[in-house]
Amino acid sequence: MMKNKVALVTGGTGGIGTEICKALSSASCHVAASWLAGVDDGESWLAKCRKEGFDFAIAEGDVSDFDAAAAMVKEVETKLGPIDILVNCAGITKDSFMHKMEKDQWDAVLRVNLDSVFNVTRSVIMGMRKRGFGRIINISSVNGQKGQVGQTNYSAAKAGMHGFTMALAQESARKGITVNTVSPGYIATTMVAAMGEKTIQKMIAQIPVGRLGEPEEIARVVSFLAADESSFITGANIAINGGMYMG
Ligand code: NAD
């Protein structure tokens, strides 16, 4: 059950984030999506979702910036009320071999994928502790579990997310808060489409199930973890990768 819970999905306007917003809304949550000016257009995303029958709140903000993340959370809480469910889904890649990687590629990926998890969670955790309930779900990646050529930055950030999950899960367990990681494999979104058809076919050859995953397949697991009834699952790292990596 999640009826009337308030959920914030960072990167909620993205390929996976959109399906997470829809799944939580279908489970009767009040859902807010964060978006980033210059990367997305929150208003057009919202208009499209409304046409499909989904109504969300939106809040703009750069989650890699501590103060901007805090302001974005405040805006959501003003619109919808205290946040019960946080899905840290915002992420980017800036791939390069280590011997060619620029410092700004490293910094950007660590800030958006990992610092953001601190920034946004820090703004909601006190309220969750006081109210004795919370669900925090961090969207990592198979490449945080197994490493990937050209992604020392992304693999480090995504592995770091699960370290954060395990530590916070222990700190929060007696407060009714669960903290889990979901690690998708290759999912059919624009992030993967950007790799190009040849690379995608090479990837598919490494996936035992023989296809890319669908964003909905990530969303249904997030929705499962967010439910009241999932209170005994904490500190877990759920792999959804078509058998590509079985850690
Ligand atoms: P996407 O590019 O469609 O969405 C990413 C979202 O993050 C966008 O809404 C974007 O606006 C937001 N974002 C980026 N930088 C931001 C910032 N500084 N502040 C606020 N928001 C910011 O990507 P996606 O494929 O939907 O990926 C979602 C998450 O899933 C990411 O964390 C990604 O690393 C992870 N993931 C994706 C795949 C995949 O195959 N697509 C696989 C494994 C993990």
PDB file of C-alpha atoms and ligand atoms in Angstrom:
ATOM      1  CA  MET A   1       0.000   0.000   0.000  1.00  0.00           C
ATOM      2  CA  MET A   2       1.150   3.537  -0.802  1.00  0.00           C
ATOM      3  CA  LYS A   3      -2.151   5.440  -0.850  1.00  0.00           C
ATOM      4  CA  ASN A   4      -1.645   9.202  -0.462  1.00  0.00           C
ATOM      5  CA  LYS A   5       2.091   8.885   0.183  1.00  0.00           C
ATOM      6  CA  VAL A   6       4.187  11.719  -1.243  1.00  0.00           C
ATOM      7  CA  ALA A   7       6.965  10.622  -3.599  1.00  0.00           C
ATOM      8  CA  LEU A   8       9.805  12.611  -5.156  1.00  0.00           C
ATOM      9  CA  VAL A   9      11.591  11.166  -8.181  1.00  0.00           C
ATOM     10  CA  THR A  10      14.774  13.043  -9.123  1.00  0.00           C
ATOM     11  CA  GLY A  11      15.361  12.879 -12.854  1.00  0.00           C
ATOM     12  CA  GLY A  12      11.642  12.107 -12.974  1.00  0.00           C
ATOM     13  CA  THR A  13      11.352  13.505 -16.494  1.00  0.00           C
ATOM     14  CA  GLY A  14      13.916  11.035 -17.901  1.00  0.00           C
ATOM     15  CA  GLY A  15      13.315   7.683 -19.591  1.00  0.00           C
ATOM     16  CA  ILE A  16      13.329   5.531 -16.449  1.00  0.00           C
ATOM     17  CA  GLY A  17      12.152   8.351 -14.142  1.00  0.00           C
ATOM     18  CA  THR A  18       8.957   8.906 -16.146  1.00  0.00           C
ATOM     19  CA  GLU A  19       7.916   5.268 -15.780  1.00  0.00           C
ATOM     20  CA  ILE A  20       8.727   5.365 -12.053  1.00  0.00           C
ATOM     21  CA  CYS A  21       6.503   8.452 -11.670  1.00  0.00           C
ATOM     22  CA  LYS A  22       3.686   6.684 -13.509  1.00  0.00           C
ATOM     23  CA  ALA A  23       4.023   3.474 -11.476  1.00  0.00           C
ATOM     24  CA  LEU A  24       3.962   5.347  -8.151  1.00  0.00           C
ATOM     25  CA  SER A  25       1.029   7.457  -9.293  1.00  0.00           C
ATOM     26  CA  SER A  26      -0.861   4.323 -10.380  1.00  0.00           C
ATOM     27  CA  ALA A  27      -0.304   3.055  -6.826  1.00  0.00           C
ATOM     28  CA  SER A  28      -2.127   6.208  -5.568  1.00  0.00           C
ATOM     29  CA  CYS A  29       0.924   8.237  -4.489  1.00  0.00           C
ATOM     30  CA  HIS A  30       1.145  11.991  -4.962  1.00  0.00           C
ATOM     31  CA  VAL A  31       4.220  12.235  -7.179  1.00  0.00           C
ATOM     32  CA  ALA A  32       6.682  15.033  -7.899  1.00  0.00           C
ATOM     33  CA  ALA A  33       9.334  14.874 -10.600  1.00  0.00           C
ATOM     34  CA  SER A  34      12.469  16.979 -10.455  1.00  0.00           C
ATOM     35  CA  TRP A  35      13.794  18.329 -13.730  1.00  0.00           C
ATOM     36  CA  LEU A  36      16.770  20.399 -14.873  1.00  0.00           C
ATOM     37  CA  ALA A  37      16.511  23.539 -17.009  1.00  0.00           C
ATOM     38  CA  GLY A  38      18.733  23.355 -20.075  1.00  0.00           C
ATOM     39  CA  VAL A  39      18.442  19.550 -20.172  1.00  0.00           C
ATOM     40  CA  ASP A  40      14.671  19.040 -19.971  1.00  0.00           C
ATOM     41  CA  ASP A  41      11.503  21.015 -20.370  1.00  0.00           C
ATOM     42  CA  GLY A  42       9.464  20.179 -17.286  1.00  0.00           C
ATOM     43  CA  GLU A  43       6.325  21.967 -18.468  1.00  0.00           C
ATOM     44  CA  SER A  44       6.090  20.094 -21.802  1.00  0.00           C
ATOM     45  CA  TRP A  45       6.824  16.802 -20.034  1.00  0.00           C
ATOM     46  CA  LEU A  46       3.987  17.549 -17.610  1.00  0.00           C
ATOM     47  CA  ALA A  47       1.598  18.470 -20.427  1.00  0.00           C
ATOM     48  CA  LYS A  48       2.380  15.175 -22.205  1.00  0.00           C
ATOM     49  CA  CYS A  49       1.847  13.169 -19.003  1.00  0.00           C
ATOM     50  CA  ARG A  50      -1.469  14.953 -18.363  1.00  0.00           C
ATOM     51  CA  LYS A  51      -2.662  13.971 -21.844  1.00  0.00           C
ATOM     52  CA  GLU A  52      -1.919  10.362 -20.863  1.00  0.00           C
ATOM     53  CA  GLY A  53      -3.986  10.801 -17.676  1.00  0.00           C
ATOM     54  CA  PHE A  54      -1.191  11.340 -15.143  1.00  0.00           C
ATOM     55  CA  ASP A  55      -0.993  14.418 -12.963  1.00  0.00           C
ATOM     56  CA  PHE A  56       2.318  15.173 -11.268  1.00  0.00           C
ATOM     57  CA  ALA A  57       3.963  18.083  -9.490  1.00  0.00           C
ATOM     58  CA  ILE A  58       7.250  19.280 -10.947  1.00  0.00           C
ATOM     59  CA  ALA A  59      10.185  21.137  -9.380  1.00  0.00           C
ATOM     60  CA  GLU A  60      13.261  22.398 -11.182  1.00  0.00           C
ATOM     61  CA  GLY A  61      16.725  22.111  -9.654  1.00  0.00           C
ATOM     62  CA  ASP A  62      20.287  20.921 -10.111  1.00  0.00           C
ATOM     63  CA  VAL A  63      20.616  17.992  -7.706  1.00  0.00           C
ATOM     64  CA  SER A  64      24.415  18.139  -7.907  1.00  0.00           C
ATOM     65  CA  ASP A  65      24.242  21.467  -6.048  1.00  0.00           C
ATOM     66  CA  PHE A  66      23.465  21.197  -2.335  1.00  0.00           C
ATOM     67  CA  ASP A  67      21.500  24.449  -2.018  1.00  0.00           C
ATOM     68  CA  ALA A  68      19.588  23.954  -5.275  1.00  0.00           C
ATOM     69  CA  ALA A  69      18.633  20.420  -4.197  1.00  0.00           C
ATOM     70  CA  ALA A  70      17.391  21.722  -0.837  1.00  0.00           C
ATOM     71  CA  ALA A  71      15.319  24.419  -2.572  1.00  0.00           C
ATOM     72  CA  MET A  72      13.843  21.836  -4.968  1.00  0.00           C
ATOM     73  CA  VAL A  73      12.840  19.577  -2.035  1.00  0.00           C
ATOM     74  CA  LYS A  74      11.286  22.568  -0.256  1.00  0.00           C
ATOM     75  CA  GLU A  75       9.242  23.397  -3.353  1.00  0.00           C
ATOM     76  CA  VAL A  76       7.950  19.820  -3.542  1.00  0.00           C
ATOM     77  CA  GLU A  77       7.041  19.805   0.154  1.00  0.00           C
ATOM     78  CA  THR A  78       5.210  23.113  -0.223  1.00  0.00           C
ATOM     79  CA  LYS A  79       3.214  21.697  -3.145  1.00  0.00           C
ATOM     80  CA  LEU A  80       2.538  18.163  -1.878  1.00  0.00           C
ATOM     81  CA  GLY A  81       3.552  17.888   1.789  1.00  0.00           C
ATOM     82  CA  PRO A  82       6.389  15.985   3.494  1.00  0.00           C
ATOM     83  CA  ILE A  83       8.197  13.444   1.326  1.00  0.00           C
ATOM     84  CA  ASP A  84       7.628   9.790   2.267  1.00  0.00           C
ATOM     85  CA  ILE A  85       9.289   8.163  -0.747  1.00  0.00           C
ATOM     86  CA  LEU A  86      12.483   9.409  -2.391  1.00  0.00           C
ATOM     87  CA  VAL A  87      13.782   7.893  -5.610  1.00  0.00           C
ATOM     88  CA  ASN A  88      17.257   9.155  -6.492  1.00  0.00           C
ATOM     89  CA  CYS A  89      17.183   8.597 -10.251  1.00  0.00           C
ATOM     90  CA  ALA A  90      18.981  11.614 -11.783  1.00  0.00           C
ATOM     91  CA  GLY A  91      22.134  10.542 -13.580  1.00  0.00           C
ATOM     92  CA  ILE A  92      24.510  11.241 -16.434  1.00  0.00           C
ATOM     93  CA  THR A  93      27.397   9.560 -18.232  1.00  0.00           C
ATOM     94  CA  LYS A  94      30.560  11.165 -19.607  1.00  0.00           C
ATOM     95  CA  ASP A  95      32.527   8.215 -20.903  1.00  0.00           C
ATOM     96  CA  SER A  96      36.224   8.152 -21.617  1.00  0.00           C
ATOM     97  CA  PHE A  97      39.153   5.846 -21.094  1.00  0.00           C
ATOM     98  CA  MET A  98      40.912   6.731 -17.834  1.00  0.00           C
ATOM     99  CA  HIS A  99      44.086   7.797 -19.634  1.00  0.00           C
ATOM    100  CA  LYS A 100      42.065  10.348 -21.611  1.00  0.00           C
ATOM    101  CA  MET A 101      39.514  11.380 -19.001  1.00  0.00           C
ATOM    102  CA  GLU A 102      39.387  15.067 -18.172  1.00  0.00           C
ATOM    103  CA  LYS A 103      38.962  16.169 -14.589  1.00  0.00           C
ATOM    104  CA  ASP A 104      35.653  17.841 -15.430  1.00  0.00           C
ATOM    105  CA  GLN A 105      34.272  14.536 -16.817  1.00  0.00           C
ATOM    106  CA  TRP A 106      35.152  12.853 -13.521  1.00  0.00           C
ATOM    107  CA  ASP A 107      33.755  15.686 -11.402  1.00  0.00           C
ATOM    108  CA  ALA A 108      30.484  16.038 -13.325  1.00  0.00           C
ATOM    109  CA  VAL A 109      29.657  12.317 -13.160  1.00  0.00           C
ATOM    110  CA  LEU A 110      30.527  12.026  -9.457  1.00  0.00           C
ATOM    111  CA  ARG A 111      28.533  15.151  -8.628  1.00  0.00           C
ATOM    112  CA  VAL A 112      25.382  14.282 -10.566  1.00  0.00           C
ATOM    113  CA  ASN A 113      25.271  10.563  -9.769  1.00  0.00           C
ATOM    114  CA  LEU A 114      26.681  10.436  -6.225  1.00  0.00           C
ATOM    115  CA  ASP A 115      26.818  13.868  -4.541  1.00  0.00           C
ATOM    116  CA  SER A 116      23.187  14.316  -5.572  1.00  0.00           C
ATOM    117  CA  VAL A 117      22.199  11.321  -3.473  1.00  0.00           C
ATOM    118  CA  PHE A 118      23.675  13.025  -0.403  1.00  0.00           C
ATOM    119  CA  ASN A 119      22.253  16.416  -1.353  1.00  0.00           C
ATOM    120  CA  VAL A 120      18.643  15.318  -1.810  1.00  0.00           C
ATOM    121  CA  THR A 121      18.559  12.651   0.896  1.00  0.00           C
ATOM    122  CA  ARG A 122      20.027  15.094   3.440  1.00  0.00           C
ATOM    123  CA  SER A 123      17.019  17.354   2.871  1.00  0.00           C
ATOM    124  CA  VAL A 124      14.414  14.635   3.506  1.00  0.00           C
ATOM    125  CA  ILE A 125      15.969  12.274   6.047  1.00  0.00           C
ATOM    126  CA  MET A 126      15.283  14.319   9.193  1.00  0.00           C
ATOM    127  CA  GLY A 127      11.568  14.555   8.388  1.00  0.00           C
ATOM    128  CA  MET A 128      11.378  10.816   7.663  1.00  0.00           C
ATOM    129  CA  ARG A 129      13.063  10.040  11.014  1.00  0.00           C
ATOM    130  CA  LYS A 130      10.667  12.313  12.895  1.00  0.00           C
ATOM    131  CA  ARG A 131       7.615  10.788  11.204  1.00  0.00           C
ATOM    132  CA  GLY A 132       8.922   7.216  11.583  1.00  0.00           C
ATOM    133  CA  PHE A 133       8.489   6.289   7.933  1.00  0.00           C
ATOM    134  CA  GLY A 134      10.510   6.515   4.759  1.00  0.00           C
ATOM    135  CA  ARG A 135      11.434   4.719   1.568  1.00  0.00           C
ATOM    136  CA  ILE A 136      14.658   5.697  -0.198  1.00  0.00           C
ATOM    137  CA  ILE A 137      15.489   3.984  -3.482  1.00  0.00           C
ATOM    138  CA  ASN A 138      18.753   4.735  -5.254  1.00  0.00           C
ATOM    139  CA  ILE A 139      18.974   3.976  -8.974  1.00  0.00           C
ATOM    140  CA  SER A 140      22.481   2.654  -9.573  1.00  0.00           C
ATOM    141  CA  SER A 141      23.645   0.505 -12.503  1.00  0.00           C
ATOM    142  CA  VAL A 142      25.001  -2.913 -13.445  1.00  0.00           C
ATOM    143  CA  ASN A 143      28.200  -1.033 -14.252  1.00  0.00           C
ATOM    144  CA  GLY A 144      28.516  -0.063 -10.585  1.00  0.00           C
ATOM    145  CA  GLN A 145      28.503  -3.784  -9.791  1.00  0.00           C
ATOM    146  CA  LYS A 146      30.830  -5.127 -12.477  1.00  0.00           C
ATOM    147  CA  GLY A 147      32.726  -2.079 -13.819  1.00  0.00           C
ATOM    148  CA  GLN A 148      32.733  -1.032 -17.477  1.00  0.00           C
ATOM    149  CA  VAL A 149      35.444   0.005 -19.886  1.00  0.00           C
ATOM    150  CA  GLY A 150      35.338   3.771 -20.429  1.00  0.00           C
ATOM    151  CA  GLN A 151      33.328   4.357 -17.262  1.00  0.00           C
ATOM    152  CA  THR A 152      35.716   4.630 -14.303  1.00  0.00           C
ATOM    153  CA  ASN A 153      33.777   7.758 -13.284  1.00  0.00           C
ATOM    154  CA  TYR A 154      30.283   6.263 -13.688  1.00  0.00           C
ATOM    155  CA  SER A 155      31.219   2.849 -12.225  1.00  0.00           C
ATOM    156  CA  ALA A 156      32.788   4.533  -9.171  1.00  0.00           C
ATOM    157  CA  ALA A 157      29.783   6.797  -8.632  1.00  0.00           C
ATOM    158  CA  LYS A 158      27.250   3.990  -9.044  1.00  0.00           C
ATOM    159  CA  ALA A 159      29.214   1.622  -6.744  1.00  0.00           C
ATOM    160  CA  GLY A 160      29.410   4.480  -4.239  1.00  0.00           C
ATOM    161  CA  MET A 161      25.641   4.775  -4.262  1.00  0.00           C
ATOM    162  CA  HIS A 162      25.281   1.273  -2.881  1.00  0.00           C
ATOM    163  CA  GLY A 163      27.827   1.948  -0.109  1.00  0.00           C
ATOM    164  CA  PHE A 164      25.639   4.922   0.818  1.00  0.00           C
ATOM    165  CA  THR A 165      22.538   2.686   0.706  1.00  0.00           C
ATOM    166  CA  MET A 166      24.011   0.090   3.077  1.00  0.00           C
ATOM    167  CA  ALA A 167      25.260   2.653   5.606  1.00  0.00           C
ATOM    168  CA  LEU A 168      22.037   4.676   5.643  1.00  0.00           C
ATOM    169  CA  ALA A 169      19.932   1.497   5.803  1.00  0.00           C
ATOM    170  CA  GLN A 170      21.689   0.599   9.057  1.00  0.00           C
ATOM    171  CA  GLU A 171      21.344   4.120  10.486  1.00  0.00           C
ATOM    172  CA  SER A 172      17.648   4.309   9.618  1.00  0.00           C
ATOM    173  CA  ALA A 173      16.349   0.783  10.220  1.00  0.00           C
ATOM    174  CA  ARG A 174      14.842   1.497  13.653  1.00  0.00           C
ATOM    175  CA  LYS A 175      13.108   4.609  12.324  1.00  0.00           C
ATOM    176  CA  GLY A 176      10.814   2.856   9.850  1.00  0.00           C
ATOM    177  CA  ILE A 177      12.959   3.931   6.912  1.00  0.00           C
ATOM    178  CA  THR A 178      14.198   1.460   4.316  1.00  0.00           C
ATOM    179  CA  VAL A 179      17.021   2.270   1.915  1.00  0.00           C
ATOM    180  CA  ASN A 180      17.645   0.138  -1.153  1.00  0.00           C
ATOM    181  CA  THR A 181      19.537   0.212  -4.423  1.00  0.00           C
ATOM    182  CA  VAL A 182      18.126  -0.846  -7.776  1.00  0.00           C
ATOM    183  CA  SER A 183      20.774  -1.663 -10.383  1.00  0.00           C
ATOM    184  CA  PRO A 184      19.419  -1.698 -13.926  1.00  0.00           C
ATOM    185  CA  GLY A 185      21.255  -3.321 -16.786  1.00  0.00           C
ATOM    186  CA  TYR A 186      20.856  -1.855 -20.276  1.00  0.00           C
ATOM    187  CA  ILE A 187      17.425  -0.285 -20.637  1.00  0.00           C
ATOM    188  CA  ALA A 188      15.809   1.061 -23.802  1.00  0.00           C
ATOM    189  CA  THR A 189      16.084   4.816 -23.104  1.00  0.00           C
ATOM    190  CA  THR A 190      17.760   7.757 -24.830  1.00  0.00           C
ATOM    191  CA  MET A 191      20.815   7.235 -22.559  1.00  0.00           C
ATOM    192  CA  VAL A 192      21.357   3.845 -24.220  1.00  0.00           C
ATOM    193  CA  ALA A 193      20.211   4.970 -27.700  1.00  0.00           C
ATOM    194  CA  ALA A 194      23.062   7.521 -27.551  1.00  0.00           C
ATOM    195  CA  MET A 195      25.537   4.617 -27.643  1.00  0.00           C
ATOM    196  CA  GLY A 196      24.665   3.928 -31.283  1.00  0.00           C
ATOM    197  CA  GLU A 197      23.173   0.835 -32.945  1.00  0.00           C
ATOM    198  CA  LYS A 198      26.458  -1.099 -33.297  1.00  0.00           C
ATOM    199  CA  THR A 199      27.297  -0.764 -29.597  1.00  0.00           C
ATOM    200  CA  ILE A 200      23.721  -1.625 -28.617  1.00  0.00           C
ATOM    201  CA  GLN A 201      23.857  -4.863 -30.644  1.00  0.00           C
ATOM    202  CA  LYS A 202      27.166  -5.754 -28.924  1.00  0.00           C
ATOM    203  CA  MET A 203      25.510  -5.118 -25.555  1.00  0.00           C
ATOM    204  CA  ILE A 204      22.500  -7.270 -26.414  1.00  0.00           C
ATOM    205  CA  ALA A 205      24.850 -10.125 -27.323  1.00  0.00           C
ATOM    206  CA  GLN A 206      26.039 -10.054 -23.671  1.00  0.00           C
ATOM    207  CA  ILE A 207      22.519 -10.182 -22.206  1.00  0.00           C
ATOM    208  CA  PRO A 208      21.293 -13.773 -21.648  1.00  0.00           C
ATOM    209  CA  VAL A 209      17.638 -12.685 -22.018  1.00  0.00           C
ATOM    210  CA  GLY A 210      18.600 -11.377 -25.488  1.00  0.00           C
ATOM    211  CA  ARG A 211      17.109  -7.872 -25.373  1.00  0.00           C
ATOM    212  CA  LEU A 212      17.316  -4.501 -23.656  1.00  0.00           C
ATOM    213  CA  GLY A 213      15.181  -3.978 -20.573  1.00  0.00           C
ATOM    214  CA  GLU A 214      12.156  -1.685 -20.580  1.00  0.00           C
ATOM    215  CA  PRO A 215      11.866   1.309 -18.205  1.00  0.00           C
ATOM    216  CA  GLU A 216       8.594  -0.175 -16.894  1.00  0.00           C
ATOM    217  CA  GLU A 217      10.561  -3.206 -15.669  1.00  0.00           C
ATOM    218  CA  ILE A 218      12.605  -0.928 -13.399  1.00  0.00           C
ATOM    219  CA  ALA A 219       9.545   1.034 -12.299  1.00  0.00           C
ATOM    220  CA  ARG A 220       7.624  -1.999 -11.062  1.00  0.00           C
ATOM    221  CA  VAL A 221      10.507  -2.991  -8.743  1.00  0.00           C
ATOM    222  CA  VAL A 222      10.808   0.577  -7.425  1.00  0.00           C
ATOM    223  CA  SER A 223       7.073   0.570  -6.772  1.00  0.00           C
ATOM    224  CA  PHE A 224       7.364  -2.772  -4.962  1.00  0.00           C
ATOM    225  CA  LEU A 225      10.180  -1.456  -2.727  1.00  0.00           C
ATOM    226  CA  ALA A 226       8.245   1.743  -1.991  1.00  0.00           C
ATOM    227  CA  ALA A 227       5.226  -0.106  -0.596  1.00  0.00           C
ATOM    228  CA  ASP A 228       4.476  -0.205   3.144  1.00  0.00           C
ATOM    229  CA  GLU A 229       4.587  -4.008   2.944  1.00  0.00           C
ATOM    230  CA  SER A 230       8.271  -3.997   1.857  1.00  0.00           C
ATOM    231  CA  SER A 231       9.443  -2.906   5.323  1.00  0.00           C
ATOM    232  CA  PHE A 232      11.742  -5.940   5.821  1.00  0.00           C
ATOM    233  CA  ILE A 233      13.765  -5.214   2.661  1.00  0.00           C
ATOM    234  CA  THR A 234      16.561  -2.785   3.433  1.00  0.00           C
ATOM    235  CA  GLY A 235      20.182  -2.390   2.363  1.00  0.00           C
ATOM    236  CA  ALA A 236      19.531  -4.600  -0.674  1.00  0.00           C
ATOM    237  CA  ASN A 237      20.877  -4.132  -4.182  1.00  0.00           C
ATOM    238  CA  ILE A 238      18.311  -5.467  -6.636  1.00  0.00           C
ATOM    239  CA  ALA A 239      19.766  -6.315 -10.042  1.00  0.00           C
ATOM    240  CA  ILE A 240      17.464  -5.980 -13.065  1.00  0.00           C
ATOM    241  CA  ASN A 241      19.732  -6.798 -15.970  1.00  0.00           C
ATOM    242  CA  GLY A 242      18.393  -9.754 -17.982  1.00  0.00           C
ATOM    243  CA  GLY A 243      21.069 -12.010 -16.467  1.00  0.00           C
ATOM    244  CA  MET A 244      23.988  -9.875 -17.701  1.00  0.00           C
ATOM    245  CA  TYR A 245      25.662  -9.873 -14.291  1.00  0.00           C
ATOM    246  CA  MET A 246      24.835 -12.255 -11.464  1.00  0.00           C
ATOM    247  CA  GLY A 247      26.771 -10.928  -8.471  1.00  0.00           C
TER     248      GLY A 247
HETATM  249  P1  NAD B   1      17.771   9.985 -18.823  1.00  0.00           P
HETATM  250  O1  NAD B   1      18.911  10.735 -19.393  1.00  0.00           O
HETATM  251  O2  NAD B   1      16.580   9.712 -19.656  1.00  0.00           O
HETATM  252  O3  NAD B   1      17.272  10.716 -17.509  1.00  0.00           O
HETATM  253  C1  NAD B   1      18.167  11.307 -16.608  1.00  0.00           C
HETATM  254  C2  NAD B   1      17.432  12.357 -15.816  1.00  0.00           C
HETATM  255  O4  NAD B   1      18.364  12.963 -14.906  1.00  0.00           O
HETATM  256  C3  NAD B   1      16.873  13.479 -16.676  1.00  0.00           C
HETATM  257  O5  NAD B   1      15.558  13.776 -16.233  1.00  0.00           O
HETATM  258  C4  NAD B   1      17.798  14.659 -16.383  1.00  0.00           C
HETATM  259  O6  NAD B   1      17.160  15.908 -16.451  1.00  0.00           O
HETATM  260  C5  NAD B   1      18.177  14.366 -14.950  1.00  0.00           C
HETATM  261  N1  NAD B   1      19.405  15.067 -14.584  1.00  0.00           N
HETATM  262  C6  NAD B   1      20.616  14.968 -15.162  1.00  0.00           C
HETATM  263  N2  NAD B   1      21.486  15.787 -14.536  1.00  0.00           N
HETATM  264  C7  NAD B   1      20.790  16.395 -13.542  1.00  0.00           C
HETATM  265  C8  NAD B   1      21.129  17.347 -12.554  1.00  0.00           C
HETATM  266  N3  NAD B   1      22.370  17.849 -12.429  1.00  0.00           N
HETATM  267  N4  NAD B   1      20.156  17.782 -11.703  1.00  0.00           N
HETATM  268  C9  NAD B   1      18.899  17.299 -11.816  1.00  0.00           C
HETATM  269  N5  NAD B   1      18.518  16.386 -12.710  1.00  0.00           N
HETATM  270  C10 NAD B   1      19.462  15.942 -13.568  1.00  0.00           C
HETATM  271  O7  NAD B   1      18.394   8.641 -18.251  1.00  0.00           O
HETATM  272  P2  NAD B   1      17.701   7.272 -17.838  1.00  0.00           P
HETATM  273  O8  NAD B   1      18.133   6.271 -18.809  1.00  0.00           O
HETATM  274  O9  NAD B   1      16.263   7.453 -17.546  1.00  0.00           O
HETATM  275  O10 NAD B   1      18.494   6.972 -16.481  1.00  0.00           O
HETATM  276  C11 NAD B   1      17.931   7.196 -15.211  1.00  0.00           C
HETATM  277  C12 NAD B   1      18.877   6.634 -14.153  1.00  0.00           C
HETATM  278  O11 NAD B   1      19.060   5.231 -14.377  1.00  0.00           O
HETATM  279  C13 NAD B   1      20.261   7.268 -14.175  1.00  0.00           C
HETATM  280  O12 NAD B   1      20.721   7.429 -12.850  1.00  0.00           O
HETATM  281  C14 NAD B   1      21.097   6.236 -14.904  1.00  0.00           C
HETATM  282  O13 NAD B   1      22.443   6.305 -14.527  1.00  0.00           O
HETATM  283  C15 NAD B   1      20.434   4.952 -14.452  1.00  0.00           C
HETATM  284  N6  NAD B   1      20.648   3.828 -15.360  1.00  0.00           N
HETATM  285  C16 NAD B   1      20.185   3.876 -16.644  1.00  0.00           C
HETATM  286  C17 NAD B   1      20.387   2.776 -17.461  1.00  0.00           C
HETATM  287  C18 NAD B   1      19.881   2.739 -18.878  1.00  0.00           C
HETATM  288  O14 NAD B   1      20.139   1.748 -19.546  1.00  0.00           O
HETATM  289  N7  NAD B   1      19.163   3.729 -19.350  1.00  0.00           N
HETATM  290  C19 NAD B   1      21.068   1.665 -16.994  1.00  0.00           C
HETATM  291  C20 NAD B   1      21.519   1.661 -15.693  1.00  0.00           C
HETATM  292  C21 NAD B   1      21.291   2.747 -14.883  1.00  0.00           C
END
